[in-house]
Short mmCIF file of C-alpha atoms and ligand atoms in Angstrom, two decimals:
data_model
loop_
_atom_site.label_atom_id
_atom_site.label_comp_id
_atom_site.label_asym_id
_atom_site.label_seq_id
_atom_site.Cartn_x
_atom_site.Cartn_y
_atom_site.Cartn_z
CA UNK V 14 63.99 102.39 123.12
CA UNK V 15 67.08 100.51 122.03
CA UNK V 16 67.08 96.74 122.37
CA UNK V 17 69.57 95.25 124.81
CA UNK V 18 71.20 92.17 123.39
CA UNK V 19 73.31 91.24 126.38
CA UNK V 20 76.37 91.17 124.13
CA UNK V 21 79.82 91.90 125.54
CA UNK V 22 80.58 95.58 124.91
CA UNK V 23 84.19 96.11 123.90
CA UNK V 24 85.88 99.41 124.69
CA UNK V 25 84.89 102.12 122.24
CA UNK V 26 87.35 103.74 119.84
CA UNK V 27 89.99 102.13 117.67
CA UNK V 28 87.34 100.37 115.65
CA UNK V 29 89.43 99.80 112.54
CA UNK V 30 90.47 96.18 112.29
CA UNK V 31 92.97 96.22 109.45
CA UNK V 32 93.54 97.55 105.97
CA UNK V 33 93.25 95.92 102.56
CA UNK V 34 95.27 97.79 99.91
CA UNK V 35 95.21 100.87 102.12
CA UNK V 36 91.44 100.69 102.69
CA UNK V 37 90.09 100.39 106.24
CA UNK V 38 88.41 97.09 107.03
CA UNK V 39 86.28 96.78 110.16
CA UNK V 40 87.15 94.16 112.74
CA UNK V 41 84.94 91.09 112.52
CA UNK V 42 81.91 91.26 114.77
CA UNK V 43 81.71 88.48 117.36
CA UNK V 44 80.21 85.23 116.15
CA UNK V 45 76.61 84.76 117.12
CA UNK V 46 75.55 88.38 116.55
CA UNK V 47 72.04 88.38 115.15
CA UNK V 48 71.15 89.00 111.52
CA UNK V 49 70.58 92.64 110.67
CA UNK V 50 72.63 95.79 111.18
CA UNK V 51 73.13 95.67 114.93
CA UNK V 52 75.78 97.53 116.86
CA UNK V 53 77.47 96.61 120.11
CA UNK V 54 75.20 98.95 122.08
CA UNK V 55 72.02 97.12 121.09
CA UNK V 56 70.81 99.48 118.35
CA UNK V 57 69.58 98.11 115.05
CA UNK V 58 69.83 100.23 111.89
CA UNK V 59 66.78 99.90 109.67
CA UNK V 60 66.82 103.37 108.09
CA UNK V 61 69.25 103.66 105.17
CA UNK V 62 70.57 106.99 103.88
CA UNK V 63 72.18 106.59 100.51
CA UNK V 64 74.06 109.37 98.79
CA UNK V 65 73.73 109.43 95.01
CA UNK V 66 76.37 112.05 94.31
CA UNK V 67 78.73 114.46 96.03
CA UNK V 68 78.00 117.16 93.44
CA UNK V 69 75.69 120.10 94.08
CA UNK V 70 74.46 123.21 92.29
CA UNK V 71 74.12 125.32 95.48
CA UNK V 72 76.84 126.37 97.90
CA UNK V 73 75.07 126.61 101.26
CA UNK V 74 77.42 128.32 103.66
CA UNK V 75 76.86 125.72 106.40
CA UNK V 76 77.75 122.88 104.01
CA UNK V 77 80.04 123.76 101.10
CA UNK V 78 82.78 126.29 100.42
CA UNK V 79 82.05 129.04 97.87
CA UNK V 80 84.38 127.49 95.31
CA UNK V 81 82.82 124.03 95.66
CA UNK V 82 84.76 120.88 96.38
CA UNK V 83 86.83 118.60 94.21
CA UNK V 84 84.15 116.28 92.81
CA UNK V 85 84.56 112.54 92.70
CA UNK V 86 85.17 111.07 89.25
CA UNK V 87 82.25 109.33 87.54
CA UNK V 88 84.07 106.02 87.94
CA UNK V 89 84.44 106.54 91.70
CA UNK V 90 80.70 107.00 92.22
CA UNK V 91 78.29 104.06 92.50
CA UNK V 92 76.55 103.24 89.25
CA UNK V 93 72.80 102.72 88.98
CA UNK V 94 73.16 98.93 89.07
CA UNK V 95 75.55 99.04 92.01
CA UNK V 96 73.12 101.21 93.95
CA UNK V 97 70.24 98.88 93.18
CA UNK V 98 72.26 95.87 94.32
CA UNK V 99 73.37 97.49 97.56
CA UNK V 100 69.80 98.49 98.38
CA UNK V 101 68.65 94.95 97.62
CA UNK V 102 71.18 93.53 100.08
CA UNK V 103 70.20 96.10 102.69
CA UNK V 104 66.50 95.33 102.39
CA UNK V 105 66.47 91.60 101.68
CA UNK V 106 69.36 90.43 103.85
CA UNK V 107 69.77 93.06 106.53
CA UNK V 108 66.30 94.32 107.42
CA UNK V 109 66.44 97.87 106.04
CA UNK V 110 62.85 99.14 106.14
CA UNK V 111 63.19 102.69 104.90
CA UNK V 112 65.38 104.37 102.27
CA UNK V 113 66.30 108.03 101.95
CA UNK V 114 68.16 109.18 98.83
CA UNK V 115 70.37 112.19 99.34
CA UNK V 116 73.63 113.82 98.28
CA UNK V 117 75.13 116.29 97.35
CA UNK V 118 72.14 117.09 95.22
CA UNK V 119 70.35 113.95 93.98
CA UNK V 120 68.59 115.85 91.19
CA UNK V 121 71.88 116.46 89.39
CA UNK V 122 72.14 112.72 88.64
CA UNK V 123 70.92 112.16 85.09
CA UNK V 124 69.84 108.57 85.85
CA UNK V 125 67.90 109.46 89.03
CA UNK V 126 64.52 108.36 87.67
CA UNK V 127 65.97 105.03 86.50
CA UNK V 128 67.62 104.43 89.87
CA UNK V 129 64.33 104.96 91.68
CA UNK V 130 62.43 102.80 89.19
CA UNK V 131 64.99 100.00 89.61
CA UNK V 132 64.77 100.09 93.42
CA UNK V 133 60.98 100.24 93.28
CA UNK V 134 60.88 97.26 90.95
CA UNK V 135 62.72 95.18 93.56
CA UNK V 136 60.81 96.51 96.58
CA UNK V 137 57.19 97.34 95.87
CA UNK V 138 56.45 98.36 99.48
CA UNK V 139 59.65 100.09 100.56
CA UNK V 140 59.18 103.73 101.63
CA UNK V 141 61.63 105.69 99.45
CA UNK V 142 62.10 109.37 100.20
CA UNK V 143 64.56 111.91 98.86
CA UNK V 144 66.17 115.04 100.30
CA UNK V 145 66.76 117.71 97.70
CA UNK V 146 67.45 121.41 97.40
CA UNK V 147 64.51 121.56 94.97
CA UNK V 148 66.33 123.23 92.05
CA UNK V 149 64.87 121.59 88.92
CA UNK V 150 62.30 119.63 90.90
CA UNK V 151 59.43 121.37 89.10
CA UNK V 152 60.45 119.57 85.91
CA UNK V 153 61.11 116.18 87.48
CA UNK V 154 58.52 115.75 90.24
CA UNK V 155 55.95 113.89 88.15
CA UNK V 156 58.54 111.50 86.70
CA UNK V 157 59.97 110.80 90.16
CA UNK V 158 56.52 109.97 91.45
CA UNK V 159 55.80 107.72 88.47
CA UNK V 160 59.13 105.93 89.01
CA UNK V 161 58.10 105.06 92.56
CA UNK V 162 59.41 107.80 94.87
CA UNK V 163 57.19 107.92 97.94
CA UNK V 164 57.91 111.30 99.48
CA UNK V 165 60.15 114.31 99.39
CA UNK V 166 62.05 116.65 101.73
CA UNK V 167 63.06 120.02 100.30
CA UNK V 168 65.60 122.28 101.96
CA UNK V 169 64.35 125.85 102.26
CA UNK V 170 66.03 128.26 104.63
CA UNK V 171 64.41 131.54 103.63
CA UNK V 172 61.54 133.02 101.66
CA UNK V 173 63.47 136.22 100.95
CA UNK V 174 65.44 136.29 97.76
CA UNK V 175 68.40 138.14 99.23
CA UNK V 176 68.64 135.98 102.31
CA UNK V 177 68.22 132.81 100.25
CA UNK V 178 70.99 133.92 97.91
CA UNK V 179 73.25 134.83 100.81
CA UNK V 180 72.79 131.44 102.43
CA UNK V 181 73.01 129.30 99.31
CA UNK V 182 75.27 131.62 97.30
CA UNK V 183 72.86 131.19 94.38
CA UNK V 184 69.80 133.25 93.30
CA UNK V 185 67.46 130.28 92.89
CA UNK V 186 64.65 130.89 95.39
CA UNK V 187 61.93 130.98 92.72
CA UNK V 188 63.07 127.69 91.28
CA UNK V 189 63.02 126.03 94.69
CA UNK V 190 59.52 127.32 95.45
CA UNK V 191 58.32 126.04 92.08
CA UNK V 192 59.87 122.69 92.94
CA UNK V 193 58.11 122.47 96.31
CA UNK V 194 54.73 123.19 94.74
CA UNK V 195 55.35 120.72 91.92
CA UNK V 196 56.27 117.99 94.41
CA UNK V 197 53.05 118.53 96.28
CA UNK V 198 51.02 118.58 93.06
CA UNK V 199 52.68 115.36 91.87
CA UNK V 200 51.58 113.56 95.03
CA UNK V 201 54.99 113.39 96.69
CA UNK V 202 53.51 114.47 100.00
CA UNK V 203 53.57 114.88 102.85
CA UNK V 204 56.13 117.46 101.73
CA UNK V 205 58.65 118.17 104.46
CA UNK V 206 60.81 121.28 104.43
CA UNK V 207 64.23 121.43 106.10
CA UNK V 208 65.58 124.73 107.39
CA UNK V 209 68.90 125.49 109.06
CA UNK V 210 68.88 128.74 111.03
CA UNK V 211 71.96 130.94 110.98
CA UNK V 212 72.36 133.66 113.58
CA UNK V 213 71.68 137.14 112.26
CA UNK V 214 70.83 135.83 108.79
CA UNK V 215 67.54 133.90 108.80
CA UNK V 216 66.81 133.24 112.49
CA UNK V 217 64.39 136.17 112.87
CA UNK V 218 62.48 134.90 109.86
CA UNK V 219 61.65 131.54 111.46
CA UNK V 220 58.06 132.32 112.61
CA UNK V 221 57.19 133.64 109.13
CA UNK V 222 58.68 130.57 107.50
CA UNK V 223 56.57 128.40 109.78
CA UNK V 224 53.40 130.41 109.05
CA UNK V 225 54.05 130.04 105.32
CA UNK V 226 54.60 126.26 105.58
CA UNK V 227 51.54 125.72 107.76
CA UNK V 228 49.41 127.74 105.35
CA UNK V 229 50.33 125.37 102.54
CA UNK V 230 50.18 122.14 104.51
CA UNK V 231 53.94 121.49 104.43
CA UNK V 232 55.74 120.14 107.50
CA UNK V 233 58.65 122.38 108.39
CA UNK V 234 61.58 120.98 110.35
CA UNK V 235 64.35 123.11 111.78
CA UNK V 236 67.74 121.40 111.88
CA UNK V 237 70.36 122.59 114.35
CA UNK V 238 73.47 123.59 112.46
CA UNK V 239 76.06 120.85 112.85
CA UNK V 240 79.85 121.09 112.51
CA UNK V 241 79.84 119.60 109.02
CA UNK V 242 80.66 122.67 106.95
CA UNK V 243 83.63 122.47 104.64
CA UNK V 244 84.77 125.91 105.85
CA UNK V 245 84.97 124.71 109.49
CA UNK V 246 83.15 127.89 110.52
CA UNK V 247 80.77 126.24 113.02
CA UNK V 248 81.00 127.23 116.66
CA UNK V 249 78.86 125.95 119.49
CA UNK V 250 78.48 129.52 120.75
CA UNK V 251 77.13 130.83 117.47
CA UNK V 252 74.78 128.04 116.45
CA UNK V 253 71.06 128.45 117.06
CA UNK V 254 69.98 125.82 119.58
CA UNK V 255 66.68 123.94 119.69
CA UNK V 256 65.76 125.89 122.84
CA UNK V 257 66.31 129.15 120.95
CA UNK V 258 64.26 127.89 118.02
CA UNK V 259 61.34 127.12 120.32
CA UNK V 260 61.72 130.63 121.81
CA UNK V 261 61.83 132.29 118.41
CA UNK V 262 58.67 130.49 117.29
CA UNK V 263 56.84 131.28 120.51
CA UNK V 264 56.62 134.91 119.37
CA UNK V 265 53.65 133.89 117.18
CA UNK V 266 52.86 130.30 118.11
CA UNK V 267 52.24 127.96 121.03
CA UNK V 268 53.98 124.62 120.62
CA UNK V 269 52.78 121.48 122.37
CA UNK V 270 54.61 118.17 122.12
CA UNK V 271 53.01 115.95 119.52
CA UNK V 272 51.47 113.07 121.51
CA UNK V 273 52.43 110.56 118.80
CA UNK V 274 55.31 108.21 119.56
CA UNK V 275 58.63 109.60 118.21
CA UNK V 276 59.62 106.10 117.11
CA UNK V 277 63.28 106.79 116.39
CA UNK V 278 62.55 109.89 114.28
CA UNK V 279 65.31 112.52 114.46
CA UNK V 280 62.78 115.37 114.66
CA UNK V 281 60.91 116.11 117.84
CA UNK V 282 57.47 117.14 116.64
CA UNK V 283 55.23 119.83 118.09
CA UNK V 284 51.63 120.68 117.40
CA UNK V 285 51.33 124.35 116.51
CA UNK V 286 48.61 126.82 117.43
CA UNK V 287 48.49 130.59 117.07
CA UNK V 288 49.40 132.69 120.12
CA UNK V 289 46.85 135.31 121.07
CA UNK V 290 48.87 138.53 121.20
CA UNK V 291 46.69 140.05 123.94
CA UNK V 292 46.57 137.10 126.37
CA UNK V 293 49.63 135.12 125.26
CA UNK V 294 47.50 131.96 125.33
CA UNK V 295 46.99 129.48 122.50
CA UNK V 296 44.05 130.30 120.31
CA UNK V 297 42.24 128.47 117.54
CA UNK V 298 42.76 124.97 116.19
CA UNK V 299 45.99 123.03 115.71
CA UNK V 300 47.40 124.35 112.43
CA UNK V 301 49.83 121.53 111.81
CA UNK V 302 53.15 120.37 113.21
CA UNK V 303 56.73 121.60 113.27
CA UNK V 304 59.77 119.43 113.84
CA UNK V 305 63.04 120.34 115.53
CA UNK V 306 66.10 118.20 114.90
CA UNK V 307 68.40 118.92 117.81
CA UNK V 308 71.36 116.78 116.85
CA UNK V 309 73.80 118.97 118.78
CA UNK V 310 72.07 120.01 122.00
CA UNK V 311 69.54 117.21 122.49
CA UNK V 312 71.15 114.29 120.64
CA UNK V 313 69.21 111.12 119.98
CA UNK V 314 72.18 108.79 119.47
CA UNK V 315 70.85 106.16 121.89
CA UNK V 316 67.87 105.60 119.61
CA UNK V 317 69.64 106.05 116.26
CA UNK V 318 68.50 103.67 113.52
CA UNK V 319 70.54 104.99 110.61
CA UNK V 320 73.13 103.42 108.36
CA UNK V 321 74.76 105.53 105.65
CA UNK V 322 76.30 104.74 102.29
CA UNK V 323 78.31 107.53 100.69
CA UNK V 324 78.25 108.21 96.95
CA UNK V 325 81.47 106.23 96.51
CA UNK V 326 80.04 103.26 98.36
CA UNK V 327 81.57 103.67 101.81
CA UNK V 328 79.65 102.58 104.88
CA UNK V 329 79.35 105.24 107.57
CA UNK V 330 77.61 104.21 110.76
CA UNK V 331 77.22 107.83 111.91
CA UNK V 332 77.39 111.30 110.31
CA UNK V 333 80.31 111.97 112.63
CA UNK V 334 82.20 108.73 112.11
CA UNK V 335 85.86 109.29 111.55
CA UNK V 336 86.04 105.78 110.14
CA UNK V 337 84.34 104.58 107.01
CA UNK V 338 84.49 101.18 105.39
CA UNK V 339 84.54 100.39 101.71
CA UNK V 340 81.63 98.38 100.35
CA UNK V 341 81.88 99.34 96.69
CA UNK V 342 85.50 98.18 96.34
CA UNK V 343 84.50 94.80 97.70
CA UNK V 344 81.52 94.65 95.34
CA UNK V 345 83.66 95.55 92.34
CA UNK V 346 86.18 92.91 93.41
CA UNK V 347 83.53 90.23 92.85
CA UNK V 348 82.21 89.70 96.38
CA UNK V 349 79.00 87.74 96.86
CA UNK V 350 75.89 89.25 98.41
CA UNK V 351 76.64 87.34 101.63
CA UNK V 352 80.17 88.75 101.79
CA UNK V 353 78.87 92.28 101.23
CA UNK V 354 76.19 91.87 103.87
CA UNK V 355 78.76 90.57 106.32
CA UNK V 356 81.10 93.55 105.72
CA UNK V 357 78.18 95.92 106.24
CA UNK V 358 77.30 94.18 109.51
CA UNK V 359 80.92 94.39 110.71
CA UNK V 360 81.02 98.11 109.89
CA UNK V 361 77.83 98.79 111.80
CA UNK V 362 78.86 96.71 114.79
CA UNK V 363 81.53 99.30 115.67
CA UNK V 364 79.16 102.29 115.39
CA UNK V 365 80.17 104.82 118.04
CA UNK V 366 77.94 105.15 121.06
CA UNK V 367 77.45 108.89 120.55
CA UNK V 368 78.94 111.75 118.57
CA UNK V 369 80.05 113.85 121.54
CA UNK V 370 79.39 117.25 119.95
CA UNK V 371 77.91 119.00 122.94
CA UNK V 372 80.36 118.72 125.81
CA UNK V 373 81.55 122.10 126.90
CA UNK V 374 78.78 124.33 125.70
CA UNK V 375 81.42 126.45 123.99
CA UNK V 376 83.90 124.46 122.04
CA UNK V 377 83.24 120.74 122.47
CA UNK V 378 86.89 120.28 123.45
CA UNK V 379 87.30 116.60 122.57
CA UNK V 380 84.98 116.61 119.57
CA UNK V 381 86.86 116.37 116.29
CA UNK V 382 85.02 117.53 113.18
CA UNK V 383 84.99 114.85 110.47
CA UNK V 384 87.10 115.53 107.38
CA UNK V 385 84.09 115.25 105.12
CA UNK V 386 81.51 117.98 104.87
CA UNK V 387 77.78 117.25 104.85
CA UNK V 388 77.49 117.23 101.05
CA UNK V 389 80.28 114.67 100.75
CA UNK V 390 78.75 112.35 103.33
CA UNK V 391 75.10 112.54 102.35
CA UNK V 392 72.95 114.38 104.87
N1 SAM X 4 71.29 118.85 98.61
C1 SAM X 4 70.17 118.30 99.29
C2 SAM X 4 69.54 119.29 100.22
O1 SAM X 4 70.14 120.31 100.50
O2 SAM X 4 68.43 119.02 100.67
C3 SAM X 4 70.49 117.03 100.01
C4 SAM X 4 71.79 116.95 100.74
S1 SAM X 4 71.94 118.06 102.12
C5 SAM X 4 73.55 117.68 102.67
C6 SAM X 4 70.81 117.32 103.28
C7 SAM X 4 70.38 118.19 104.42
O3 SAM X 4 71.50 118.49 105.22
C8 SAM X 4 69.79 119.53 104.00
O4 SAM X 4 68.50 119.68 104.55
C9 SAM X 4 70.72 120.55 104.58
O5 SAM X 4 70.06 121.70 105.01
C10 SAM X 4 71.33 119.79 105.73
N2 SAM X 4 72.64 120.30 106.13
C11 SAM X 4 73.73 120.53 105.36
N3 SAM X 4 74.75 120.97 106.12
C12 SAM X 4 74.31 121.01 107.39
C13 SAM X 4 74.89 121.38 108.63
N4 SAM X 4 76.16 121.81 108.71
N5 SAM X 4 74.13 121.30 109.74
C14 SAM X 4 72.85 120.87 109.68
N6 SAM X 4 72.25 120.50 108.54
C15 SAM X 4 72.95 120.58 107.40
FE1 SF4 X 5 74.10 121.47 98.29
FE2 SF4 X 5 72.36 120.46 100.03
FE3 SF4 X 5 74.86 121.12 100.80
FE4 SF4 X 5 73.18 123.04 100.18
S1 SF4 X 5 72.95 121.58 101.87
S2 SF4 X 5 75.30 122.90 99.48
S3 SF4 X 5 71.99 122.14 98.58
S4 SF4 X 5 74.31 119.53 99.41
#
């Protein structure tokens, strides 16, 4: 449940306060707002998603165009020390309690292990997870664990070479599978797997993917495809909804809501048991859980606890924000930790109430897709 602060709620929209050298600056939050990353609707962000790079070695159709994107220059991207400082401010001054490293593909950063070690050195108890496509993870899993990474999420949409290559536009399935196993062996568990289902491509495979994950003790989570592809090919009509995912899985499995509290988690979790083909009833023990992240059709904006920092140090309060506020520029201009924390709080104060993706059921008439694609934001 979100906390109600009893603060005046200004009209939404038009959040940008002013510009400094052409860069958007958020309006100042009202005086007296509490410490921490609160917004005007009473939500507090404690879960930080930090993008380490916009670069990637795959070209997933729902994320990147085949030809890739124009990468940021090295200078434009946060350095190791800048990342470590920003995390320190988030944790020590603003109450961040969980960190997820993402991208682009975090494994393509040569200083990844040093970044994690530096953050871990400052925050011995902070849960640090990472979302990765798994390419090259087999070689790095042990070092990541030793540096202080807590856990890993690997994206895996198909177990069939051809389908994998069609979806990611790269023939790297074997490398990803090796990475998943290496992460588990290195102690980076529980290993979570992320899958996006695309109609007519990998949707029919979903029960087999779940059976495979359960058999190995990995927690699979299906993510509804969101309109964050660089090609702007998403349509509400063509995406596979959470309801369809549950239907697809019910061919082989019975899903019962996990009784554990969801606690702000994006995934709704279900306990999974085999379906008896003769009777249709559940049979045997609980095999594990599956998560469904229904950002489009069953959004969880009212309980959102996320704050995002892009690879070039911009604060995004929501994946679908059309406004982003520069933290890195301020940092490089010599700002103090207090000034940086205050800018971050201002940026979060104007977080939109909801993303508004699912209005019409067909086209989401007043929803405007952000300019950035998922890889450039940090999913
Ligand atoms: N490259 C890493 C990876 O793929 O895991 C990390 C970054 S990626 C942007 C993070 C997650 O976003 C992945 O699990 C990916 O499947 C998901 N993703 C990318 N584009 C998406 C979209 N349009 N809709 C839903 N999920 C998406
Ligand atoms: Fe790369 Fe991840 Fe986007 Fe796929 S989803 S193109 S692996 S950033």
